[in-house]
Amino acid sequence: YQRRVHGDLQMFTRAIFYRIEKFMNSSVGPKIRKLGQAIYRGSSKIAGPQNYQDQLVRSLRFRRFNKDYPNLLSADWIAPNATVIGDVSIGEGSSLWHGVIARGDTVSIKIGKNSIVQDLTYLNEPLPLQGFPTLKPSPVGGKEIEKSEFQGINIKDNVVIGPQCRIRKATFESNSFVGAKSTVGNGCIIESYAALAAGAYLQDGKVVPSGQIWAGNPAKYLRDLTVEEKLAIVENVEQLAELARIYALETEKTEREVLDEKLQHIYKQYEDPVEAYAQNLWEKGYPMDEEDMNYIDHRARTQYSNSFVSEKEPSIFESNPDYYKKKWEPLAYDVSKMSSVLKKYGVNTDTVSYTHLTLPTILLVQISVVAVSLKKK
């Protein structure tokens, strides 16, 4: 009963909030808005040259620069406080986390599938100062780096870039990893299954070969990655992608859903602990009221009666296994053997409806049978 009252109260509260919201949006809200605009216009005239004009600051998650628009439709999640400007393309399943700044106005940024750029990472290419020559990247390890590699920031599939990193024009091959607070210079290449340790500074034009981890300032070869560490890179991508999906669900919640969650939190603070415990048991399937007990009693007696299948009707049971399940006659085969006892108490066994025989009635009949047998002895 208490659970039903709690549910009715919750539905009533939601209905009241819905009616108030609808009334405010349809009638009261527009009038208050017009009144506020009129007061603002009048006060602006009185203020004269000291008047202050409010400006709308649009969301920085999608900002056009010249003719370049960010392509974010396939992204899994873009944090509300992230900044995405200009020529930025994000692949399916990728995400930009809290405070990420992707400056597509200074450099072209391309992010592949299932890649993670974590908090406060800065992706940009600072404009060169006038009068200072730009640094040319030098090949490392005998590898010639083509000029086409320096046209932008290229982050391929399943790449993890840690928090508070600074990324310039560089290429990140699939399944590569960059630790927190690292800096990657112009023209750098981090190959597949290569890692850059936390706090490392990778100078311009350096190449981190596959299967190696570099560390330090400036970053140098530290050691080879183990098989377990390579697998950990893949697992880390999956875990962070799942966390990004959770963030996306929280970000996309409407005002109504947030209000409902607050109401649920308030209900849990002030509800009776015994009622909360009973509600928890009921959600897990435990019987909590007479209706649940009657249902369990019905199921138990029906299954018990189905176990006494007559040997004279094997064909009916084999052709239709649900025959006895549809025919609810609890303990019908046992009661038929007690016809003499039922007739003694004035019950017509030919017209008796077994569906109305409750468990206490059956127990009473069995006790009477035992009593009669003991009396004869």
mmCIF file of C-alpha atoms in Angstrom:
data_model
loop_
_atom_site.group_PDB
_atom_site.id
_atom_site.type_symbol
_atom_site.label_atom_id
_atom_site.label_comp_id
_atom_site.label_asym_id
_atom_site.label_seq_id
_atom_site.Cartn_x
_atom_site.Cartn_y
_atom_site.Cartn_z
ATOM 1 C CA TYR A 1 0.000 0.000 0.000
ATOM 2 C CA GLN A 2 2.786 2.406 0.889
ATOM 3 C CA ARG A 3 4.532 1.672 -2.419
ATOM 4 C CA ARG A 4 1.354 2.424 -4.349
ATOM 5 C CA VAL A 5 0.830 5.677 -2.439
ATOM 6 C CA HIS A 6 4.434 6.640 -3.178
ATOM 7 C CA GLY A 7 3.943 5.964 -6.909
ATOM 8 C CA ASP A 8 0.669 7.915 -6.996
ATOM 9 C CA LEU A 9 2.327 10.843 -5.223
ATOM 10 C CA GLN A 10 5.180 10.825 -7.719
ATOM 11 C CA MET A 11 2.778 10.795 -10.687
ATOM 12 C CA PHE A 12 0.743 13.609 -9.110
ATOM 13 C CA THR A 13 3.880 15.713 -8.596
ATOM 14 C CA ARG A 14 4.942 15.245 -12.216
ATOM 15 C CA ALA A 15 1.465 16.168 -13.426
ATOM 16 C CA ILE A 16 1.518 19.370 -11.331
ATOM 17 C CA PHE A 17 4.947 20.349 -12.688
ATOM 18 C CA TYR A 18 3.768 19.672 -16.251
ATOM 19 C CA ARG A 19 0.663 21.844 -15.831
ATOM 20 C CA ILE A 20 2.675 24.676 -14.245
ATOM 21 C CA GLU A 21 5.296 24.524 -16.995
ATOM 22 C CA LYS A 22 2.662 24.525 -19.742
ATOM 23 C CA PHE A 23 0.812 27.451 -18.142
ATOM 24 C CA MET A 24 4.015 29.495 -17.726
ATOM 25 C CA ASN A 25 5.150 28.871 -21.314
ATOM 26 C CA SER A 26 1.795 29.618 -22.917
ATOM 27 C CA SER A 27 0.403 32.587 -20.980
ATOM 28 C CA VAL A 28 2.507 33.950 -18.131
ATOM 29 C CA GLY A 29 5.929 33.598 -19.764
ATOM 30 C CA PRO A 30 5.299 35.752 -22.872
ATOM 31 C CA LYS A 31 3.712 38.526 -20.776
ATOM 32 C CA ILE A 32 6.635 38.615 -18.351
ATOM 33 C CA ARG A 33 9.057 38.650 -21.277
ATOM 34 C CA LYS A 34 7.286 41.603 -22.896
ATOM 35 C CA LEU A 35 7.227 43.449 -19.586
ATOM 36 C CA GLY A 36 10.951 42.890 -19.101
ATOM 37 C CA GLN A 37 11.718 44.098 -22.620
ATOM 38 C CA ALA A 38 9.670 47.227 -22.065
ATOM 39 C CA ILE A 39 11.477 47.956 -18.787
ATOM 40 C CA TYR A 40 14.838 47.384 -20.488
ATOM 41 C CA ARG A 41 14.019 49.769 -23.348
ATOM 42 C CA GLY A 42 12.848 52.443 -20.936
ATOM 43 C CA SER A 43 15.912 52.139 -18.710
ATOM 44 C CA SER A 44 18.190 52.225 -21.784
ATOM 45 C CA LYS A 45 16.706 55.559 -22.842
ATOM 46 C CA ILE A 46 17.191 56.952 -19.350
ATOM 47 C CA ALA A 47 20.823 55.733 -19.184
ATOM 48 C CA GLY A 48 21.713 57.463 -22.448
ATOM 49 C CA PRO A 49 25.437 57.161 -23.360
ATOM 50 C CA GLN A 50 26.083 54.959 -20.316
ATOM 51 C CA ASN A 51 23.785 52.288 -21.692
ATOM 52 C CA TYR A 52 25.186 48.735 -21.663
ATOM 53 C CA GLN A 53 24.281 46.398 -24.538
ATOM 54 C CA ASP A 54 24.110 42.673 -23.814
ATOM 55 C CA GLN A 55 25.790 40.398 -26.355
ATOM 56 C CA LEU A 56 24.951 36.769 -26.993
ATOM 57 C CA VAL A 57 27.987 34.504 -26.680
ATOM 58 C CA ARG A 58 27.339 31.429 -28.789
ATOM 59 C CA SER A 59 28.596 27.963 -27.965
ATOM 60 C CA LEU A 60 32.241 27.418 -28.857
ATOM 61 C CA ARG A 61 31.718 23.752 -29.697
ATOM 62 C CA PHE A 62 30.883 24.636 -33.294
ATOM 63 C CA ARG A 63 32.364 27.841 -34.673
ATOM 64 C CA ARG A 64 32.808 28.691 -38.332
ATOM 65 C CA PHE A 65 36.006 30.304 -39.574
ATOM 66 C CA ASN A 66 35.794 31.892 -43.040
ATOM 67 C CA LYS A 67 34.178 29.114 -45.100
ATOM 68 C CA ASP A 68 35.300 26.187 -42.946
ATOM 69 C CA TYR A 69 32.789 24.472 -40.668
ATOM 70 C CA PRO A 70 33.697 21.761 -38.135
ATOM 71 C CA ASN A 71 32.503 18.282 -39.123
ATOM 72 C CA LEU A 72 31.283 16.801 -35.844
ATOM 73 C CA LEU A 73 28.249 14.759 -36.877
ATOM 74 C CA SER A 74 29.977 11.373 -36.475
ATOM 75 C CA ALA A 75 31.638 12.206 -33.157
ATOM 76 C CA ASP A 76 30.620 10.221 -30.096
ATOM 77 C CA TRP A 77 30.831 13.147 -27.689
ATOM 78 C CA ILE A 78 32.008 16.759 -27.655
ATOM 79 C CA ALA A 79 32.264 18.250 -24.161
ATOM 80 C CA PRO A 80 30.065 21.315 -23.550
ATOM 81 C CA ASN A 81 33.093 23.458 -22.649
ATOM 82 C CA ALA A 82 35.259 22.286 -25.569
ATOM 83 C CA THR A 83 36.273 24.764 -28.284
ATOM 84 C CA VAL A 84 36.142 23.615 -31.907
ATOM 85 C CA ILE A 85 36.857 26.226 -34.582
ATOM 86 C CA GLY A 86 37.225 26.000 -38.354
ATOM 87 C CA ASP A 87 38.608 23.066 -40.327
ATOM 88 C CA VAL A 88 38.153 20.205 -37.843
ATOM 89 C CA SER A 89 36.937 16.737 -38.851
ATOM 90 C CA ILE A 90 36.140 14.039 -36.275
ATOM 91 C CA GLY A 91 35.454 10.406 -37.176
ATOM 92 C CA GLU A 92 32.909 7.953 -35.828
ATOM 93 C CA GLY A 93 33.208 7.049 -32.145
ATOM 94 C CA SER A 94 35.801 9.726 -31.341
ATOM 95 C CA SER A 95 35.428 12.305 -28.597
ATOM 96 C CA LEU A 96 36.846 15.625 -27.382
ATOM 97 C CA TRP A 97 36.808 15.878 -23.612
ATOM 98 C CA HIS A 98 36.438 18.776 -21.173
ATOM 99 C CA GLY A 99 38.321 21.936 -22.043
ATOM 100 C CA VAL A 100 39.847 20.661 -25.297
ATOM 101 C CA ILE A 101 40.756 23.437 -27.759
ATOM 102 C CA ALA A 102 40.882 22.418 -31.427
ATOM 103 C CA ARG A 103 42.013 25.456 -33.438
ATOM 104 C CA GLY A 104 41.075 24.632 -36.987
ATOM 105 C CA ASP A 105 41.575 28.280 -37.914
ATOM 106 C CA THR A 106 45.386 27.949 -37.808
ATOM 107 C CA VAL A 107 45.817 24.323 -38.949
ATOM 108 C CA SER A 108 43.732 21.560 -40.487
ATOM 109 C CA ILE A 109 42.796 18.922 -37.887
ATOM 110 C CA LYS A 110 41.662 15.428 -38.824
ATOM 111 C CA ILE A 111 40.710 12.819 -36.221
ATOM 112 C CA GLY A 112 39.896 9.233 -37.220
ATOM 113 C CA LYS A 113 37.612 6.631 -35.658
ATOM 114 C CA ASN A 114 37.453 5.737 -31.940
ATOM 115 C CA SER A 115 40.147 8.228 -30.913
ATOM 116 C CA ILE A 116 40.175 10.045 -27.573
ATOM 117 C CA VAL A 117 41.511 13.551 -26.934
ATOM 118 C CA GLN A 118 41.394 14.091 -23.185
ATOM 119 C CA ASP A 119 40.946 17.132 -20.966
ATOM 120 C CA LEU A 120 42.616 20.518 -21.596
ATOM 121 C CA THR A 121 44.574 19.348 -24.645
ATOM 122 C CA TYR A 122 45.516 22.108 -27.080
ATOM 123 C CA LEU A 123 45.554 21.337 -30.830
ATOM 124 C CA ASN A 124 46.881 24.249 -32.855
ATOM 125 C CA GLU A 125 49.720 25.668 -34.928
ATOM 126 C CA PRO A 126 50.854 29.125 -33.764
ATOM 127 C CA LEU A 127 51.357 31.637 -36.501
ATOM 128 C CA PRO A 128 55.057 32.485 -37.115
ATOM 129 C CA LEU A 129 56.241 35.896 -35.988
ATOM 130 C CA GLN A 130 57.348 38.324 -38.691
ATOM 131 C CA GLY A 131 61.101 38.418 -39.169
ATOM 132 C CA PHE A 132 61.723 34.969 -37.636
ATOM 133 C CA PRO A 133 62.403 31.955 -39.913
ATOM 134 C CA THR A 134 60.328 28.799 -39.419
ATOM 135 C CA LEU A 135 62.171 25.690 -38.194
ATOM 136 C CA LYS A 136 62.578 22.883 -40.698
ATOM 137 C CA PRO A 137 62.109 19.329 -39.381
ATOM 138 C CA SER A 138 65.109 17.035 -39.629
ATOM 139 C CA PRO A 139 64.782 13.340 -40.551
ATOM 140 C CA VAL A 140 65.590 10.907 -37.739
ATOM 141 C CA GLY A 141 66.693 7.296 -38.000
ATOM 142 C CA GLY A 142 67.334 7.446 -41.719
ATOM 143 C CA LYS A 143 63.631 8.007 -42.486
ATOM 144 C CA GLU A 144 62.756 10.696 -44.988
ATOM 145 C CA ILE A 145 59.620 12.632 -43.992
ATOM 146 C CA GLU A 146 57.578 13.907 -46.879
ATOM 147 C CA LYS A 147 56.398 17.482 -46.948
ATOM 148 C CA SER A 148 52.755 16.329 -47.134
ATOM 149 C CA GLU A 149 52.995 15.070 -43.560
ATOM 150 C CA PHE A 150 53.175 18.646 -42.248
ATOM 151 C CA GLN A 151 49.948 19.963 -43.722
ATOM 152 C CA GLY A 152 47.984 19.497 -40.507
ATOM 153 C CA ILE A 153 47.327 17.480 -37.365
ATOM 154 C CA ASN A 154 46.482 13.925 -38.409
ATOM 155 C CA ILE A 155 45.169 11.693 -35.618
ATOM 156 C CA LYS A 156 44.200 8.289 -36.975
ATOM 157 C CA ASP A 157 42.096 5.454 -35.507
ATOM 158 C CA ASN A 158 42.164 4.213 -31.874
ATOM 159 C CA VAL A 159 44.575 6.906 -30.665
ATOM 160 C CA VAL A 160 44.635 8.154 -27.057
ATOM 161 C CA ILE A 161 46.034 11.623 -26.315
ATOM 162 C CA GLY A 162 46.281 12.254 -22.587
ATOM 163 C CA PRO A 163 45.157 15.352 -20.702
ATOM 164 C CA GLN A 164 46.919 18.719 -20.839
ATOM 165 C CA CYS A 165 48.920 17.912 -23.984
ATOM 166 C CA ARG A 166 50.069 20.408 -26.600
ATOM 167 C CA ILE A 167 49.914 19.122 -30.148
ATOM 168 C CA ARG A 168 51.377 20.834 -33.215
ATOM 169 C CA LYS A 169 51.460 19.636 -36.846
ATOM 170 C CA ALA A 170 52.085 15.926 -36.302
ATOM 171 C CA THR A 171 50.877 12.497 -37.362
ATOM 172 C CA PHE A 172 49.609 9.876 -34.923
ATOM 173 C CA GLU A 173 49.300 6.410 -36.425
ATOM 174 C CA SER A 174 46.565 3.996 -35.345
ATOM 175 C CA ASN A 175 46.820 2.505 -31.823
ATOM 176 C CA SER A 176 49.406 5.031 -30.633
ATOM 177 C CA PHE A 177 49.484 6.601 -27.167
ATOM 178 C CA VAL A 178 50.515 10.010 -25.801
ATOM 179 C CA GLY A 179 50.866 10.485 -22.047
ATOM 180 C CA ALA A 180 49.593 13.390 -19.982
ATOM 181 C CA LYS A 181 51.224 16.839 -20.210
ATOM 182 C CA SER A 182 53.271 15.879 -23.267
ATOM 183 C CA THR A 183 54.286 18.196 -26.099
ATOM 184 C CA VAL A 184 54.547 17.031 -29.711
ATOM 185 C CA GLY A 185 56.365 19.364 -32.087
ATOM 186 C CA ASN A 186 56.009 20.070 -35.782
ATOM 187 C CA GLY A 187 56.472 17.218 -38.208
ATOM 188 C CA CYS A 188 56.623 14.482 -35.551
ATOM 189 C CA ILE A 189 55.331 10.986 -36.259
ATOM 190 C CA ILE A 190 54.228 8.521 -33.595
ATOM 191 C CA GLU A 191 53.882 5.159 -35.282
ATOM 192 C CA SER A 192 51.426 2.372 -34.504
ATOM 193 C CA TYR A 193 51.789 0.804 -31.033
ATOM 194 C CA ALA A 194 54.297 3.471 -30.012
ATOM 195 C CA ALA A 195 54.006 5.481 -26.805
ATOM 196 C CA LEU A 196 55.162 8.830 -25.513
ATOM 197 C CA ALA A 197 55.571 8.932 -21.719
ATOM 198 C CA ALA A 198 53.880 11.528 -19.526
ATOM 199 C CA GLY A 199 55.572 14.923 -19.482
ATOM 200 C CA ALA A 200 57.741 14.190 -22.524
ATOM 201 C CA TYR A 201 58.760 16.853 -25.019
ATOM 202 C CA LEU A 202 59.125 15.489 -28.552
ATOM 203 C CA GLN A 203 61.171 17.886 -30.641
ATOM 204 C CA ASP A 204 60.295 18.892 -34.182
ATOM 205 C CA GLY A 205 60.674 16.216 -36.832
ATOM 206 C CA LYS A 206 61.254 13.281 -34.458
ATOM 207 C CA VAL A 207 59.819 9.825 -35.204
ATOM 208 C CA VAL A 208 58.823 7.358 -32.479
ATOM 209 C CA PRO A 209 59.108 3.897 -34.104
ATOM 210 C CA SER A 210 56.507 1.210 -33.574
ATOM 211 C CA GLY A 211 56.854 -0.813 -30.372
ATOM 212 C CA GLN A 212 58.962 1.783 -28.526
ATOM 213 C CA ILE A 213 58.346 4.193 -25.662
ATOM 214 C CA TRP A 214 60.105 7.551 -25.521
ATOM 215 C CA ALA A 215 60.418 9.774 -22.444
ATOM 216 C CA GLY A 216 62.160 12.880 -21.141
ATOM 217 C CA ASN A 217 62.753 16.471 -22.159
ATOM 218 C CA PRO A 218 63.835 16.271 -24.916
ATOM 219 C CA ALA A 219 62.211 12.880 -25.499
ATOM 220 C CA LYS A 220 64.565 9.963 -26.226
ATOM 221 C CA TYR A 221 64.302 6.220 -26.611
ATOM 222 C CA LEU A 222 63.591 4.559 -23.248
ATOM 223 C CA ARG A 223 62.791 0.907 -23.973
ATOM 224 C CA ASP A 224 60.601 -1.438 -26.030
ATOM 225 C CA LEU A 225 56.959 -1.988 -25.151
ATOM 226 C CA THR A 226 55.930 -5.414 -23.870
ATOM 227 C CA VAL A 227 53.055 -7.392 -25.327
ATOM 228 C CA GLU A 228 50.971 -6.627 -22.225
ATOM 229 C CA GLU A 229 51.530 -2.893 -22.666
ATOM 230 C CA LYS A 230 50.463 -3.045 -26.302
ATOM 231 C CA LEU A 231 47.265 -4.820 -25.277
ATOM 232 C CA ALA A 232 46.775 -2.216 -22.542
ATOM 233 C CA ILE A 233 46.749 0.527 -25.205
ATOM 234 C CA VAL A 234 43.816 -1.180 -26.946
ATOM 235 C CA GLU A 235 41.956 -1.792 -23.666
ATOM 236 C CA ASN A 236 42.480 1.805 -22.627
ATOM 237 C CA VAL A 237 40.777 3.007 -25.806
ATOM 238 C CA GLU A 238 37.739 0.803 -25.110
ATOM 239 C CA GLN A 239 37.423 1.939 -21.489
ATOM 240 C CA LEU A 240 37.706 5.627 -22.338
ATOM 241 C CA ALA A 241 35.199 5.245 -25.189
ATOM 242 C CA GLU A 242 32.681 3.706 -22.783
ATOM 243 C CA LEU A 243 33.233 6.560 -20.345
ATOM 244 C CA ALA A 244 32.702 9.076 -23.158
ATOM 245 C CA ARG A 245 29.342 7.459 -23.958
ATOM 246 C CA ILE A 246 28.298 7.892 -20.326
ATOM 247 C CA TYR A 247 29.273 11.561 -20.506
ATOM 248 C CA ALA A 248 27.279 11.898 -23.724
ATOM 249 C CA LEU A 249 24.124 10.510 -22.087
ATOM 250 C CA GLU A 250 24.487 12.924 -19.176
ATOM 251 C CA THR A 251 25.111 15.884 -21.475
ATOM 252 C CA GLU A 252 22.095 15.171 -23.692
ATOM 253 C CA LYS A 253 19.598 15.049 -20.822
ATOM 254 C CA THR A 254 16.737 17.514 -21.038
ATOM 255 C CA GLU A 255 15.748 19.917 -18.282
ATOM 256 C CA ARG A 256 12.776 17.707 -17.463
ATOM 257 C CA GLU A 257 14.982 14.632 -17.008
ATOM 258 C CA VAL A 258 17.364 16.545 -14.739
ATOM 259 C CA LEU A 259 14.407 17.757 -12.650
ATOM 260 C CA ASP A 260 13.057 14.207 -12.335
ATOM 261 C CA GLU A 261 16.446 12.995 -11.089
ATOM 262 C CA LYS A 262 16.500 15.749 -8.466
ATOM 263 C CA LEU A 263 13.021 14.750 -7.305
ATOM 264 C CA GLN A 264 14.095 11.117 -7.030
ATOM 265 C CA HIS A 265 17.089 12.196 -4.961
ATOM 266 C CA ILE A 266 14.832 14.202 -2.627
ATOM 267 C CA TYR A 267 12.415 11.277 -2.262
ATOM 268 C CA LYS A 268 15.266 8.944 -1.295
ATOM 269 C CA GLN A 269 16.475 11.380 1.351
ATOM 270 C CA TYR A 270 13.126 11.621 3.137
ATOM 271 C CA GLU A 271 11.537 8.232 2.496
ATOM 272 C CA ASP A 272 11.047 5.629 5.203
ATOM 273 C CA PRO A 273 14.028 3.192 5.386
ATOM 274 C CA VAL A 274 11.668 0.234 5.816
ATOM 275 C CA GLU A 275 9.682 1.274 2.756
ATOM 276 C CA ALA A 276 12.897 1.759 0.782
ATOM 277 C CA TYR A 277 14.052 -1.725 1.759
ATOM 278 C CA ALA A 278 10.684 -3.199 0.752
ATOM 279 C CA GLN A 279 10.827 -1.340 -2.577
ATOM 280 C CA ASN A 280 14.297 -2.748 -3.224
ATOM 281 C CA LEU A 281 13.102 -6.289 -2.521
ATOM 282 C CA TRP A 282 10.073 -5.793 -4.750
ATOM 283 C CA GLU A 283 12.268 -4.599 -7.646
ATOM 284 C CA LYS A 284 14.386 -7.746 -7.275
ATOM 285 C CA GLY A 285 11.310 -9.984 -7.533
ATOM 286 C CA TYR A 286 10.605 -10.844 -3.901
ATOM 287 C CA PRO A 287 6.902 -11.155 -2.923
ATOM 288 C CA MET A 288 5.811 -8.160 -0.866
ATOM 289 C CA ASP A 289 1.997 -8.221 -0.756
ATOM 290 C CA GLU A 290 -0.981 -10.578 -0.863
ATOM 291 C CA GLU A 291 -1.267 -10.325 -4.647
ATOM 292 C CA ASP A 292 2.323 -11.530 -5.098
ATOM 293 C CA MET A 293 1.755 -14.404 -2.655
ATOM 294 C CA ASN A 294 -1.398 -15.466 -4.488
ATOM 295 C CA TYR A 295 0.507 -15.448 -7.782
ATOM 296 C CA ILE A 296 3.299 -17.622 -6.315
ATOM 297 C CA ASP A 297 0.708 -19.958 -4.779
ATOM 298 C CA HIS A 298 -1.010 -20.254 -8.149
ATOM 299 C CA ARG A 299 2.250 -21.014 -9.952
ATOM 300 C CA ALA A 300 3.334 -23.597 -7.376
ATOM 301 C CA ARG A 301 0.031 -25.479 -7.360
ATOM 302 C CA THR A 302 -0.209 -25.380 -11.155
ATOM 303 C CA GLN A 303 3.273 -26.833 -11.598
ATOM 304 C CA TYR A 304 2.543 -29.458 -8.924
ATOM 305 C CA SER A 305 -0.642 -30.575 -10.670
ATOM 306 C CA ASN A 306 1.162 -30.734 -14.025
ATOM 307 C CA SER A 307 3.624 -33.246 -12.585
ATOM 308 C CA PHE A 308 0.777 -35.789 -12.175
ATOM 309 C CA VAL A 309 0.192 -36.508 -15.843
ATOM 310 C CA SER A 310 -2.110 -39.437 -16.426
ATOM 311 C CA GLU A 311 -0.564 -42.380 -18.233
ATOM 312 C CA LYS A 312 -3.820 -42.818 -20.160
ATOM 313 C CA GLU A 313 -3.302 -39.533 -22.020
ATOM 314 C CA PRO A 314 0.277 -39.581 -23.294
ATOM 315 C CA SER A 315 -0.714 -38.562 -26.793
ATOM 316 C CA ILE A 316 -2.394 -35.334 -25.617
ATOM 317 C CA PHE A 317 0.624 -34.286 -23.596
ATOM 318 C CA GLU A 318 3.118 -35.146 -26.330
ATOM 319 C CA SER A 319 1.183 -33.319 -29.041
ATOM 320 C CA ASN A 320 0.519 -30.244 -26.907
ATOM 321 C CA PRO A 321 2.904 -29.786 -23.956
ATOM 322 C CA ASP A 322 1.059 -26.607 -22.869
ATOM 323 C CA TYR A 323 -2.238 -28.472 -22.478
ATOM 324 C CA TYR A 324 -2.089 -28.734 -18.704
ATOM 325 C CA LYS A 325 -0.645 -25.235 -18.325
ATOM 326 C CA LYS A 326 -3.672 -23.695 -19.982
ATOM 327 C CA LYS A 327 -6.059 -25.800 -17.909
ATOM 328 C CA TRP A 328 -5.663 -24.422 -14.385
ATOM 329 C CA GLU A 329 -6.911 -27.146 -12.029
ATOM 330 C CA PRO A 330 -4.605 -27.148 -8.994
ATOM 331 C CA LEU A 331 -4.151 -30.583 -7.462
ATOM 332 C CA ALA A 332 -6.971 -31.945 -9.606
ATOM 333 C CA TYR A 333 -5.541 -35.486 -9.659
ATOM 334 C CA ASP A 334 -5.077 -35.623 -5.884
ATOM 335 C CA VAL A 335 -8.518 -34.214 -5.096
ATOM 336 C CA SER A 336 -10.171 -36.801 -7.355
ATOM 337 C CA LYS A 337 -8.846 -39.542 -5.069
ATOM 338 C CA MET A 338 -10.605 -37.924 -2.085
ATOM 339 C CA SER A 339 -14.130 -38.105 -3.483
ATOM 340 C CA SER A 340 -15.375 -40.161 -0.517
ATOM 341 C CA VAL A 341 -14.112 -37.598 1.968
ATOM 342 C CA LEU A 342 -15.642 -34.723 -0.018
ATOM 343 C CA LYS A 343 -19.024 -36.514 -0.224
ATOM 344 C CA LYS A 344 -18.917 -37.011 3.553
ATOM 345 C CA TYR A 345 -18.780 -33.222 3.982
ATOM 346 C CA GLY A 346 -21.571 -32.651 1.462
ATOM 347 C CA VAL A 347 -19.458 -31.636 -1.533
ATOM 348 C CA ASN A 348 -20.551 -32.789 -4.995
ATOM 349 C CA THR A 349 -17.330 -33.997 -6.670
ATOM 350 C CA ASP A 350 -18.928 -33.976 -10.125
ATOM 351 C CA THR A 351 -19.564 -30.220 -10.121
ATOM 352 C CA VAL A 352 -16.743 -29.032 -7.873
ATOM 353 C CA SER A 353 -14.561 -26.277 -9.355
ATOM 354 C CA TYR A 354 -11.006 -26.990 -8.434
ATOM 355 C CA THR A 355 -9.973 -23.467 -9.305
ATOM 356 C CA HIS A 356 -11.773 -22.268 -6.153
ATOM 357 C CA LEU A 357 -10.004 -24.736 -3.864
ATOM 358 C CA THR A 358 -7.387 -22.770 -2.008
ATOM 359 C CA LEU A 359 -4.387 -24.231 -0.276
ATOM 360 C CA PRO A 360 -5.928 -24.034 3.239
ATOM 361 C CA THR A 361 -8.958 -25.973 1.960
ATOM 362 C CA ILE A 362 -6.744 -28.742 0.562
ATOM 363 C CA LEU A 363 -4.809 -28.933 3.823
ATOM 364 C CA LEU A 364 -8.044 -29.128 5.790
ATOM 365 C CA VAL A 365 -9.253 -32.034 3.659
ATOM 366 C CA GLN A 366 -5.947 -33.875 4.067
ATOM 367 C CA ILE A 367 -6.046 -33.370 7.850
ATOM 368 C CA SER A 368 -9.578 -34.739 7.955
ATOM 369 C CA VAL A 369 -8.482 -37.812 6.008
ATOM 370 C CA VAL A 370 -5.694 -38.464 8.497
ATOM 371 C CA ALA A 371 -8.095 -37.946 11.423
ATOM 372 C CA VAL A 372 -10.616 -40.442 9.994
ATOM 373 C CA SER A 373 -7.916 -43.059 9.444
ATOM 374 C CA LEU A 374 -6.599 -42.672 13.007
ATOM 375 C CA LYS A 375 -10.128 -42.948 14.393
ATOM 376 C CA LYS A 376 -10.650 -46.272 12.564
ATOM 377 C CA LYS A 377 -7.417 -47.616 14.026
#
